[in-house]
mmCIF file of C-alpha atoms in Angstrom:
data_model
loop_
_atom_site.group_PDB
_atom_site.id
_atom_site.type_symbol
_atom_site.label_atom_id
_atom_site.label_comp_id
_atom_site.label_asym_id
_atom_site.label_seq_id
_atom_site.Cartn_x
_atom_site.Cartn_y
_atom_site.Cartn_z
ATOM 1 C CA UNK J 1 -21.674 -14.533 -3.973
ATOM 2 C CA UNK J 2 -20.265 -11.194 -5.046
ATOM 3 C CA UNK J 3 -19.124 -7.802 -3.996
ATOM 4 C CA UNK J 4 -21.245 -5.124 -5.630
ATOM 5 C CA UNK J 5 -19.650 -1.752 -6.353
ATOM 6 C CA UNK J 6 -22.130 1.113 -5.982
ATOM 7 C CA UNK J 7 -19.762 3.845 -7.116
ATOM 8 C CA UNK J 8 -22.078 4.916 -9.929
ATOM 9 C CA UNK J 9 -24.926 5.316 -7.419
ATOM 10 C CA UNK J 10 -22.821 7.558 -5.171
ATOM 11 C CA UNK J 11 -21.626 9.600 -8.136
ATOM 12 C CA UNK J 12 -25.242 10.168 -9.171
ATOM 13 C CA UNK J 13 -26.254 11.132 -5.619
ATOM 14 C CA UNK J 14 -23.435 13.666 -5.452
ATOM 15 C CA UNK J 15 -24.140 14.860 -9.014
ATOM 16 C CA UNK J 16 -20.494 14.282 -9.931
ATOM 17 C CA UNK J 17 -19.103 12.925 -13.172
ATOM 18 C CA UNK J 18 -16.563 10.102 -13.188
ATOM 19 C CA UNK J 19 -14.080 12.375 -14.939
ATOM 20 C CA UNK J 20 -14.256 14.932 -12.129
ATOM 21 C CA UNK J 21 -13.799 12.283 -9.425
ATOM 22 C CA UNK J 22 -10.831 10.768 -11.254
ATOM 23 C CA UNK J 23 -9.186 14.192 -11.547
ATOM 24 C CA UNK J 24 -9.754 14.971 -7.857
ATOM 25 C CA UNK J 25 -8.311 11.584 -6.849
ATOM 26 C CA UNK J 26 -5.389 11.764 -9.250
ATOM 27 C CA UNK J 27 -6.184 8.500 -11.055
ATOM 28 C CA UNK J 28 -6.995 7.797 -14.671
ATOM 29 C CA UNK J 29 -10.568 7.649 -15.878
ATOM 30 C CA UNK J 30 -9.826 4.123 -17.153
ATOM 31 C CA UNK J 31 -8.841 2.918 -13.678
ATOM 32 C CA UNK J 32 -11.917 4.530 -12.141
ATOM 33 C CA UNK J 33 -14.065 2.848 -14.793
ATOM 34 C CA UNK J 34 -12.619 -0.557 -13.855
ATOM 35 C CA UNK J 35 -13.638 0.082 -10.249
ATOM 36 C CA UNK J 36 -17.027 1.479 -11.215
ATOM 37 C CA UNK J 37 -17.977 -1.517 -13.362
ATOM 38 C CA UNK J 38 -16.932 -4.009 -10.704
ATOM 39 C CA UNK J 39 -14.202 -5.532 -12.875
ATOM 40 C CA UNK J 40 -11.429 -4.768 -10.382
ATOM 41 C CA UNK J 41 -9.996 -7.758 -8.534
ATOM 42 C CA UNK J 42 -8.947 -5.600 -5.574
ATOM 43 C CA UNK J 43 -9.009 -2.067 -4.252
ATOM 44 C CA UNK J 44 -6.414 -0.417 -2.061
ATOM 45 C CA UNK J 45 -7.596 1.114 1.176
ATOM 46 C CA UNK J 46 -5.946 4.376 0.119
ATOM 47 C CA UNK J 47 -8.060 4.412 -3.058
ATOM 48 C CA UNK J 48 -11.232 3.605 -1.124
ATOM 49 C CA UNK J 49 -10.337 6.331 1.365
ATOM 50 C CA UNK J 50 -9.861 8.860 -1.453
ATOM 51 C CA UNK J 51 -13.227 7.932 -2.986
ATOM 52 C CA UNK J 52 -14.971 8.280 0.368
ATOM 53 C CA UNK J 53 -13.262 11.617 1.022
ATOM 54 C CA UNK J 54 -14.268 13.108 -2.330
ATOM 55 C CA UNK J 55 -17.830 11.743 -2.252
ATOM 56 C CA UNK J 56 -18.279 12.371 1.500
ATOM 57 C CA UNK J 57 -19.458 8.825 2.143
ATOM 58 C CA UNK J 58 -18.573 5.621 3.982
ATOM 59 C CA UNK J 59 -16.943 2.485 2.478
ATOM 60 C CA UNK J 60 -20.247 0.652 2.962
ATOM 61 C CA UNK J 61 -21.887 3.182 0.640
ATOM 62 C CA UNK J 62 -19.496 2.078 -2.112
ATOM 63 C CA UNK J 63 -19.132 -1.678 -1.488
ATOM 64 C CA UNK J 64 -21.887 -4.185 -0.788
ATOM 65 C CA UNK J 65 -21.874 -7.969 -0.342
ATOM 66 C CA UNK J 66 -24.565 -10.162 -1.886
ATOM 67 C CA UNK J 67 -24.726 -13.930 -1.618
ATOM 68 C CA UNK J 68 -27.469 -14.045 -4.248
ATOM 69 C CA UNK J 69 -25.334 -13.116 -7.246
ATOM 70 C CA UNK J 70 -23.626 -15.965 -9.051
ATOM 71 C CA UNK J 71 -20.212 -14.981 -10.440
ATOM 72 C CA UNK J 72 -19.459 -18.237 -12.285
#
């Protein structure tokens, strides 16, 4: 089971580059990349809120649960 991060999908839908989103949110591109690739162990609600605000989306548009992915 795994949490899938669809941040790259939302960025593509909004035609926004990661660099632009990072600047608007006030975080580093490296930290955004960690989120985008799904390597983050956690995400703060304030960060998720900022992403949703800038991309005009819902948390469910960014995060998805799948029981079919094996993370071992």
